[in-house]
Short mmCIF file of C-alpha atoms and ligand atoms in Angstrom, two decimals:
data_model
loop_
_atom_site.label_atom_id
_atom_site.label_comp_id
_atom_site.label_asym_id
_atom_site.label_seq_id
_atom_site.Cartn_x
_atom_site.Cartn_y
_atom_site.Cartn_z
CA UNK A 172 -97.38 -40.60 -11.19
CA UNK A 173 -93.83 -40.83 -12.41
CA UNK A 174 -92.10 -43.28 -10.17
CA UNK A 175 -89.07 -44.89 -11.84
CA UNK A 176 -88.43 -48.48 -10.77
CA UNK A 177 -85.31 -50.35 -11.81
CA UNK A 178 -84.95 -54.03 -11.12
CA UNK A 179 -81.59 -55.69 -11.63
CA UNK A 180 -80.93 -53.51 -14.65
CA UNK A 181 -77.84 -54.49 -16.62
CA UNK A 182 -76.05 -53.02 -19.59
CA UNK A 183 -73.39 -55.02 -21.36
CA UNK A 184 -71.95 -53.20 -24.36
CA UNK A 185 -71.39 -55.14 -27.61
CA UNK A 186 -67.66 -55.32 -26.84
CA UNK A 187 -68.50 -57.18 -23.60
CA UNK A 188 -67.89 -54.22 -21.31
CA UNK A 189 -70.32 -54.08 -18.38
CA UNK A 190 -71.54 -50.49 -18.18
CA UNK A 191 -74.15 -51.08 -15.46
CA UNK A 192 -73.84 -54.27 -13.43
CA UNK A 193 -77.34 -54.82 -12.10
CA UNK A 194 -79.08 -51.76 -10.66
CA UNK A 195 -82.14 -52.10 -8.41
CA UNK A 196 -83.66 -48.87 -7.24
CA UNK A 197 -86.94 -47.00 -6.96
CA UNK A 198 -87.03 -43.27 -7.54
CA UNK A 199 -90.21 -41.87 -6.04
CA UNK A 200 -92.60 -39.58 -7.79
CA UNK A 201 -91.44 -35.97 -7.46
CA UNK A 202 -88.02 -36.87 -6.17
CA UNK A 203 -84.81 -35.05 -7.16
CA UNK A 204 -82.52 -38.07 -7.38
CA UNK A 205 -78.86 -37.50 -8.17
CA UNK A 206 -76.54 -40.19 -9.52
CA UNK A 207 -72.97 -39.33 -8.57
CA UNK A 208 -69.71 -41.15 -9.18
CA UNK A 209 -66.33 -40.80 -10.86
CA UNK A 210 -65.93 -40.72 -14.62
CA UNK A 211 -66.67 -44.10 -16.20
CA UNK A 212 -68.79 -45.40 -13.31
CA UNK A 213 -71.87 -45.98 -15.50
CA UNK A 214 -73.94 -42.87 -14.71
CA UNK A 215 -74.63 -41.85 -18.30
CA UNK A 216 -75.29 -45.46 -19.29
CA UNK A 217 -77.95 -45.76 -16.59
CA UNK A 218 -79.53 -42.43 -17.51
CA UNK A 219 -79.61 -43.31 -21.21
CA UNK A 220 -81.35 -46.58 -20.40
CA UNK A 221 -84.03 -44.63 -18.52
CA UNK A 222 -84.37 -42.32 -21.51
CA UNK A 223 -84.65 -45.28 -23.87
CA UNK A 224 -81.55 -44.24 -25.82
CA UNK A 225 -79.65 -47.35 -24.76
CA UNK A 226 -80.93 -50.93 -24.99
CA UNK A 227 -81.39 -52.79 -21.74
CA UNK A 228 -79.38 -56.02 -21.70
CA UNK A 229 -81.39 -57.55 -18.87
CA UNK A 230 -83.58 -56.53 -15.98
CA UNK A 231 -86.73 -54.45 -15.88
CA UNK A 232 -87.57 -50.80 -15.86
CA UNK A 233 -90.92 -49.21 -15.30
CA UNK A 234 -92.00 -45.59 -15.27
CA UNK A 235 -95.26 -44.69 -13.53
CA UNK A 236 -96.01 -48.36 -13.07
CA UNK A 237 -95.69 -49.27 -16.76
CA UNK A 238 -92.93 -51.55 -17.97
CA UNK A 239 -90.97 -49.49 -20.51
CA UNK A 240 -88.14 -51.84 -21.55
CA UNK A 241 -89.45 -51.79 -25.11
CA UNK A 242 -91.13 -48.38 -25.16
CA UNK A 243 -89.47 -45.94 -27.55
CA UNK A 244 -87.90 -42.75 -26.13
CA UNK A 245 -90.54 -40.45 -27.59
CA UNK A 246 -93.32 -42.37 -25.85
CA UNK A 247 -91.76 -42.22 -22.38
CA UNK A 248 -92.82 -38.66 -21.54
CA UNK A 249 -89.25 -37.78 -20.60
CA UNK A 250 -87.15 -34.69 -21.35
CA UNK A 251 -83.37 -34.84 -21.26
CA UNK A 252 -80.88 -32.00 -20.78
CA UNK A 253 -77.27 -32.68 -21.77
CA UNK A 254 -73.93 -31.14 -20.91
CA UNK A 255 -73.56 -29.73 -24.42
CA UNK A 256 -76.75 -27.77 -24.82
CA UNK A 257 -77.36 -28.89 -28.41
CA UNK A 258 -79.28 -25.74 -29.38
CA UNK A 259 -80.11 -25.07 -33.03
CA UNK A 260 -77.70 -22.23 -33.92
CA UNK A 261 -79.79 -20.74 -36.72
CA UNK A 262 -82.99 -20.60 -34.65
CA UNK A 263 -83.92 -17.88 -32.19
CA UNK A 264 -84.22 -18.69 -28.50
CA UNK A 265 -88.00 -18.66 -28.86
CA UNK A 266 -87.84 -21.10 -31.76
CA UNK A 267 -85.40 -23.36 -29.91
CA UNK A 268 -87.82 -23.66 -27.03
CA UNK A 269 -90.93 -23.92 -29.22
CA UNK A 270 -89.57 -26.42 -31.73
CA UNK A 271 -90.42 -29.63 -29.87
CA UNK A 272 -93.92 -28.38 -29.08
CA UNK A 273 -94.55 -27.51 -32.70
CA UNK A 274 -93.50 -31.01 -33.76
CA UNK A 275 -96.10 -32.36 -31.36
CA UNK A 276 -98.77 -30.20 -32.96
CA UNK A 277 -99.45 -28.05 -29.91
CA UNK A 278 -101.48 -24.94 -30.86
CA UNK A 279 -99.57 -21.67 -31.24
CA UNK A 280 -101.22 -19.76 -28.36
CA UNK A 281 -100.39 -22.62 -25.98
CA UNK A 282 -96.78 -22.69 -27.24
CA UNK A 283 -96.52 -18.93 -26.71
CA UNK A 284 -97.88 -19.27 -23.22
CA UNK A 285 -95.52 -22.07 -22.21
CA UNK A 286 -92.43 -20.46 -23.74
CA UNK A 287 -93.12 -17.11 -22.16
CA UNK A 288 -93.74 -18.70 -18.77
CA UNK A 289 -90.48 -20.69 -18.94
CA UNK A 290 -88.57 -17.65 -20.23
CA UNK A 291 -89.90 -15.59 -17.35
CA UNK A 292 -88.83 -18.17 -14.81
CA UNK A 293 -85.39 -18.60 -16.39
CA UNK A 294 -84.79 -14.86 -16.86
CA UNK A 295 -84.69 -15.17 -20.62
CA UNK A 296 -87.78 -13.09 -21.39
CA UNK A 297 -85.80 -10.33 -23.10
CA UNK A 298 -83.67 -12.81 -25.04
CA UNK A 299 -86.32 -14.66 -27.01
CA UNK A 300 -85.44 -12.98 -30.33
CA UNK A 301 -81.68 -13.62 -29.95
CA UNK A 302 -79.71 -16.46 -31.53
CA UNK A 303 -77.83 -18.86 -29.22
CA UNK A 304 -74.44 -17.40 -30.11
CA UNK A 305 -75.53 -14.02 -28.71
CA UNK A 306 -76.03 -15.62 -25.29
CA UNK A 307 -73.58 -16.48 -22.53
CA UNK A 308 -72.88 -20.12 -21.63
CA UNK A 309 -75.13 -19.86 -18.61
CA UNK A 310 -77.99 -18.41 -20.64
CA UNK A 311 -77.63 -21.12 -23.27
CA UNK A 312 -77.83 -23.76 -20.60
CA UNK A 313 -81.01 -22.11 -19.33
CA UNK A 314 -82.46 -22.29 -22.84
CA UNK A 315 -81.73 -26.02 -22.85
CA UNK A 316 -83.53 -26.31 -19.51
CA UNK A 317 -86.38 -24.15 -20.85
CA UNK A 318 -86.77 -26.38 -23.89
CA UNK A 319 -87.25 -29.32 -21.51
CA UNK A 320 -89.65 -27.46 -19.16
CA UNK A 321 -92.06 -26.34 -21.89
CA UNK A 322 -92.75 -29.96 -22.76
CA UNK A 323 -94.08 -30.54 -19.24
CA UNK A 324 -92.73 -34.09 -19.07
CA UNK A 325 -93.31 -36.49 -16.20
CA UNK A 326 -89.59 -37.09 -15.86
CA UNK A 327 -86.57 -34.83 -16.36
CA UNK A 328 -83.19 -36.38 -17.01
CA UNK A 329 -80.07 -34.23 -16.66
CA UNK A 330 -76.60 -35.42 -17.64
CA UNK A 331 -73.90 -33.17 -16.14
CA UNK A 332 -75.81 -30.05 -17.25
CA UNK A 333 -73.52 -27.63 -15.41
CA UNK A 334 -70.13 -29.07 -16.31
CA UNK A 335 -69.40 -26.53 -19.03
CA UNK A 336 -70.08 -23.52 -16.82
CA UNK A 337 -67.57 -21.62 -14.74
CA UNK A 338 -67.67 -22.03 -10.97
CA UNK A 339 -69.78 -18.96 -10.19
CA UNK A 340 -72.39 -19.74 -12.85
CA UNK A 341 -72.53 -23.32 -11.69
CA UNK A 342 -73.55 -22.18 -8.24
CA UNK A 343 -76.19 -19.84 -9.69
CA UNK A 344 -77.64 -22.54 -11.93
CA UNK A 345 -77.63 -24.98 -9.04
CA UNK A 346 -79.87 -22.63 -7.09
CA UNK A 347 -82.14 -22.22 -10.12
CA UNK A 348 -82.44 -25.97 -10.55
CA UNK A 349 -83.44 -26.33 -6.90
CA UNK A 350 -86.11 -23.64 -7.45
CA UNK A 351 -87.21 -25.39 -10.62
CA UNK A 352 -87.74 -28.63 -8.77
CA UNK A 353 -89.88 -26.89 -6.15
CA UNK A 354 -91.98 -25.35 -8.88
CA UNK A 355 -92.59 -28.21 -11.27
CA UNK A 356 -94.44 -31.36 -10.51
CA UNK A 357 -91.99 -33.87 -11.96
CA UNK A 358 -89.45 -36.49 -11.08
CA UNK A 359 -85.85 -35.49 -11.72
CA UNK A 360 -82.96 -37.87 -12.29
CA UNK A 361 -79.72 -35.93 -12.44
CA UNK A 362 -76.20 -37.16 -13.18
CA UNK A 363 -73.04 -35.45 -12.00
CA UNK A 364 -69.48 -36.32 -11.01
CA UNK A 365 -69.53 -33.39 -8.58
CA UNK A 366 -70.42 -34.46 -5.06
CA UNK A 367 -71.17 -30.88 -4.01
CA UNK A 368 -73.85 -30.66 -6.70
CA UNK A 369 -75.21 -33.99 -5.52
CA UNK A 370 -75.26 -32.95 -1.87
CA UNK A 371 -76.95 -29.61 -2.51
CA UNK A 372 -79.59 -30.69 -5.03
CA UNK A 373 -80.62 -34.21 -4.16
CA UNK A 374 -83.47 -35.49 -2.11
CA UNK A 375 -81.61 -38.78 -2.48
CA UNK A 376 -78.17 -39.58 -3.83
CA UNK A 377 -77.20 -42.73 -5.69
CA UNK A 378 -73.44 -43.31 -5.55
CA UNK A 379 -71.99 -45.41 -8.38
CA UNK A 380 -68.59 -46.95 -8.99
CA UNK A 381 -67.52 -49.40 -11.71
CA UNK A 382 -71.10 -49.98 -12.85
CA UNK A 383 -72.30 -50.85 -9.33
CA UNK A 384 -74.56 -48.82 -7.06
CA UNK A 385 -72.60 -48.36 -3.83
CA UNK A 386 -75.19 -46.65 -1.67
CA UNK A 387 -78.50 -44.85 -1.95
CA UNK A 388 -79.55 -42.34 0.67
CA UNK A 389 -80.33 -38.78 1.69
CA UNK A 390 -77.30 -36.46 1.48
CA UNK A 391 -76.64 -36.31 5.21
CA UNK A 392 -77.21 -40.03 5.58
CA UNK A 393 -74.37 -40.70 3.13
CA UNK A 394 -72.23 -38.13 4.87
CA UNK A 395 -72.83 -39.51 8.37
CA UNK A 396 -73.15 -43.21 7.64
CA UNK A 397 -71.24 -44.16 4.51
CA UNK A 398 -71.58 -47.86 3.82
CA UNK A 399 -68.00 -48.27 2.64
CA UNK A 400 -64.69 -46.52 2.29
CA UNK A 401 -65.38 -45.45 -1.28
CA UNK A 402 -68.56 -43.54 -0.39
CA UNK A 403 -66.83 -42.14 2.71
CA UNK A 404 -64.03 -40.73 0.58
CA UNK A 405 -66.24 -39.54 -2.26
CA UNK A 406 -68.82 -37.58 -0.26
CA UNK A 407 -67.52 -34.53 1.61
CA UNK A 408 -64.94 -31.90 0.85
CA UNK A 409 -62.12 -31.82 1.78
CA UNK A 410 -62.34 -35.60 1.74
CA UNK A 411 -62.32 -37.85 4.78
CA UNK A 412 -58.88 -38.74 6.16
CA UNK A 413 -57.96 -42.41 6.29
CA UNK A 414 -55.37 -44.09 8.51
CA UNK A 415 -54.04 -47.60 8.27
CA UNK A 416 -54.36 -48.83 11.80
CA UNK A 417 -54.64 -51.78 14.12
CA UNK A 418 -57.28 -52.48 16.74
CA UNK A 419 -55.65 -52.91 20.14
CA UNK A 420 -56.96 -53.78 23.54
CA UNK A 421 -55.37 -52.23 26.64
CA UNK A 422 -56.98 -52.71 30.01
CA UNK A 423 -60.70 -52.29 29.48
CA UNK A 424 -60.50 -50.16 26.38
CA UNK A 425 -60.08 -50.66 22.67
CA UNK A 426 -57.88 -48.34 20.65
CA UNK A 427 -57.03 -47.71 17.02
CA UNK A 428 -53.30 -47.49 16.73
CA UNK A 429 -51.15 -46.31 13.86
CA UNK A 430 -47.92 -44.43 13.30
CA UNK A 431 -48.07 -41.41 15.60
CA UNK A 432 -51.48 -42.03 17.19
CA UNK A 433 -53.33 -44.29 19.57
CA UNK A 434 -56.91 -43.27 20.10
CA UNK A 435 -59.60 -44.78 22.26
CA UNK A 436 -62.75 -45.95 20.49
CA UNK A 437 -66.28 -45.19 21.66
CA UNK A 438 -68.24 -47.87 23.55
CA UNK A 439 -70.37 -48.46 20.41
CA UNK A 440 -67.30 -48.93 18.21
CA UNK A 441 -65.72 -51.15 20.84
CA UNK A 442 -68.77 -53.38 21.01
CA UNK A 443 -69.08 -53.64 17.26
CA UNK A 444 -65.39 -54.54 16.75
CA UNK A 445 -65.46 -57.08 19.56
CA UNK A 446 -68.53 -58.72 18.07
CA UNK A 447 -66.76 -59.01 14.74
CA UNK A 448 -63.64 -60.42 16.35
CA UNK A 449 -61.50 -57.54 15.14
CA UNK A 450 -59.21 -57.15 18.18
CA UNK A 451 -55.62 -57.30 16.98
CA UNK A 452 -56.69 -56.95 13.33
CA UNK A 453 -55.96 -54.22 10.85
CA UNK A 454 -58.66 -51.67 10.02
CA UNK A 455 -58.91 -48.40 8.17
CA UNK A 456 -59.76 -45.57 10.51
CA UNK A 457 -61.55 -42.64 8.90
CA UNK A 458 -62.26 -39.16 10.22
CA UNK A 459 -63.39 -36.04 8.39
CA UNK A 460 -61.34 -32.82 8.50
CA UNK A 461 -64.19 -31.07 10.35
CA UNK A 462 -64.23 -33.67 13.11
CA UNK A 463 -60.65 -33.04 14.15
CA UNK A 464 -60.23 -29.99 16.34
CA UNK A 465 -57.41 -27.82 17.61
CA UNK A 466 -56.90 -28.77 21.25
CA UNK A 467 -56.38 -25.11 22.13
CA UNK A 468 -60.15 -24.73 21.98
CA UNK A 469 -60.88 -28.01 23.79
CA UNK A 470 -58.46 -27.94 26.73
CA UNK A 471 -60.47 -30.59 28.61
CA UNK A 472 -60.34 -33.20 25.85
CA UNK A 473 -59.11 -36.57 27.20
CA UNK A 474 -55.52 -37.38 26.30
CA UNK A 475 -56.50 -40.65 24.59
CA UNK A 476 -58.55 -38.73 22.01
CA UNK A 477 -55.65 -36.56 20.90
CA UNK A 478 -52.58 -36.76 18.73
CA UNK A 479 -49.74 -34.48 17.76
CA UNK A 480 -48.98 -33.63 14.13
CA UNK A 481 -46.62 -31.30 12.33
CA UNK A 482 -48.09 -28.56 10.20
CA UNK A 483 -47.11 -28.80 6.54
CA UNK A 484 -49.33 -26.40 4.60
CA UNK A 485 -51.90 -23.87 5.79
CA UNK A 486 -54.74 -22.67 3.56
CA UNK A 487 -56.65 -19.74 5.07
CA UNK A 488 -60.05 -19.64 3.33
CA UNK A 489 -61.47 -16.84 5.45
CA UNK A 490 -64.44 -18.61 7.00
CA UNK A 491 -62.23 -21.58 7.85
CA UNK A 492 -58.62 -22.70 7.61
CA UNK A 493 -57.45 -25.99 6.13
CA UNK A 494 -54.28 -27.27 7.74
CA UNK A 495 -52.42 -30.11 6.04
CA UNK A 496 -50.61 -31.92 8.79
CA UNK A 497 -48.29 -34.90 8.94
CA UNK A 498 -48.22 -37.82 11.36
CA UNK A 499 -45.24 -39.90 10.44
CA UNK A 500 -45.87 -40.86 6.81
CA UNK A 501 -49.56 -40.01 6.84
CA UNK A 502 -50.72 -36.63 5.56
CA UNK A 503 -54.15 -35.51 6.65
CA UNK A 504 -56.21 -32.38 6.39
CA UNK A 505 -57.87 -30.65 9.32
CA UNK A 506 -60.55 -27.99 9.10
CA UNK A 507 -59.86 -25.28 11.67
CA UNK A 508 -61.53 -21.99 12.56
CA UNK A 509 -60.96 -19.13 10.17
CA UNK A 510 -58.90 -17.26 12.73
CA UNK A 511 -56.70 -20.28 13.50
CA UNK A 512 -53.43 -19.88 11.66
CA UNK A 513 -50.97 -22.52 12.86
CA UNK A 514 -47.35 -21.91 11.91
CA UNK A 515 -45.92 -24.08 9.14
CA UNK A 516 -43.39 -26.46 10.65
CA UNK A 517 -44.86 -26.21 14.15
CA UNK A 518 -46.40 -29.06 16.12
CA UNK A 519 -50.14 -28.98 16.70
CA UNK A 520 -52.24 -30.84 19.29
CA UNK A 521 -55.40 -32.21 17.69
CA UNK A 522 -58.51 -33.82 19.13
CA UNK A 523 -60.62 -36.42 17.32
CA UNK A 524 -64.39 -36.35 17.77
CA UNK A 525 -64.58 -40.12 17.90
CA UNK A 526 -68.37 -40.19 17.85
CA UNK A 527 -68.08 -38.92 14.26
CA UNK A 528 -65.26 -41.26 13.22
CA UNK A 529 -65.49 -44.36 11.01
CA UNK A 530 -63.94 -47.79 10.79
CA UNK A 531 -63.66 -49.83 7.61
CA UNK A 532 -62.59 -53.35 6.77
CA UNK A 533 -59.07 -53.11 5.35
CA UNK A 534 -59.72 -55.58 2.53
CA UNK A 535 -63.34 -55.01 1.49
CA UNK A 536 -63.69 -51.39 2.57
CA UNK A 537 -67.06 -52.18 4.21
CA UNK A 538 -68.04 -50.03 7.19
CA UNK A 539 -67.49 -51.88 10.47
CA UNK A 540 -69.17 -49.70 13.05
P1 ADP B 892 -70.01 -42.05 -16.70
O1 ADP B 892 -71.16 -41.34 -17.29
O2 ADP B 892 -70.21 -42.45 -15.27
O3 ADP B 892 -68.71 -41.31 -16.86
P2 ADP B 892 -70.52 -44.03 -18.77
O4 ADP B 892 -71.87 -44.56 -18.41
O5 ADP B 892 -70.45 -43.05 -19.88
O6 ADP B 892 -69.80 -43.45 -17.46
O7 ADP B 892 -69.57 -45.24 -19.12
C1 ADP B 892 -69.41 -46.35 -18.27
C2 ADP B 892 -68.39 -47.27 -18.88
O8 ADP B 892 -68.90 -47.85 -20.08
C3 ADP B 892 -67.10 -46.54 -19.26
O9 ADP B 892 -66.02 -47.33 -18.89
C4 ADP B 892 -67.21 -46.40 -20.75
O10 ADP B 892 -65.94 -46.42 -21.35
C5 ADP B 892 -68.02 -47.62 -21.15
N1 ADP B 892 -68.81 -47.37 -22.37
C6 ADP B 892 -69.64 -46.34 -22.60
N2 ADP B 892 -70.20 -46.43 -23.82
C7 ADP B 892 -69.68 -47.55 -24.39
C8 ADP B 892 -69.86 -48.20 -25.66
N3 ADP B 892 -70.69 -47.72 -26.57
N4 ADP B 892 -69.15 -49.34 -25.86
C9 ADP B 892 -68.33 -49.85 -24.91
N5 ADP B 892 -68.13 -49.29 -23.73
C10 ADP B 892 -68.79 -48.14 -23.45
MG1 MG B 893 -71.26 -39.45 -18.24
#
């Protein structure tokens, strides 16, 4: 059992800076939990507290049901993989992976067995006699992962392990880490600033900002039901579009209105805004690029779900096309079919899938519907 339970965990640095401002969270046994957030949001601080490398200012942390606030790192049965692989340059790959086991007095045949099994899995079997400098960046990172695997810890902690790799290698390693998780019987807590990594790897994502946990949920839960504007804008690529708008009532319907658009809200949104007394108030209207469609392909779309924009920049990606379009002062991005190539400077009729749209409080950013 390697459940990690945090209760109101706080880290205040000696200079008074609040690194983590009270985190309460349970990471289940065997979960692949990913902490994601911009630089400086407190991800590393939180991870280092779990590892025991950073003192806990207040709050409680237990691993596998045991309070570990005052348990030293080496007694926590945790292995950590960092962004800089921190391999011993003068040791062979075999020795790098075996070193920690030797320190723990594990017998040589068992060390051999574990190293060769990890090397096999990580495609390093023919590299064991090499020195780190003879390996590529991706291979070195795999050695760092291998060194953690051979210890068979209850908990793996990763801090931006793929940040130093180029884009293609990052994707490859991502797939390997997903395979690794399926194969080992351990809890993983993984830190990244890259929301794509978070979305693809996590069983659950923990979004952080300014030392505060913003939302915890399964990837598609965060994508579909972000709790606030920050999470909405952070998860998903290209990012969600936001419009400053006002809630207006006309006849029996409620609309969001802004420069260049007036769009009817769904019955659910209408009810929620009415209940909150938001008619006539300002809100932030959010809609993802993939939930705005070219009206050419939806000729029957109702007029009060559409708006006209002028095409500014077109990025054909092959499988899809990103069109950057302008409505008055607002620039938004729309994800179109790969074969849709609107002309720069032309006007385009767009349809909003309102059932996938979002409304946020203008001041607090909290989701309204
Ligand atoms: P992240 O990993 O999300 O980029 P960190 O956890 O490293 O963020 O840092 C969170 C905040 O705490 C940052 O603003 C950082 O400058 C600050 N911080 C980190 N370490 C210290 C320290 N030793 N003393 C004071 N402030 C620190
Ligand atoms: Mg960090």
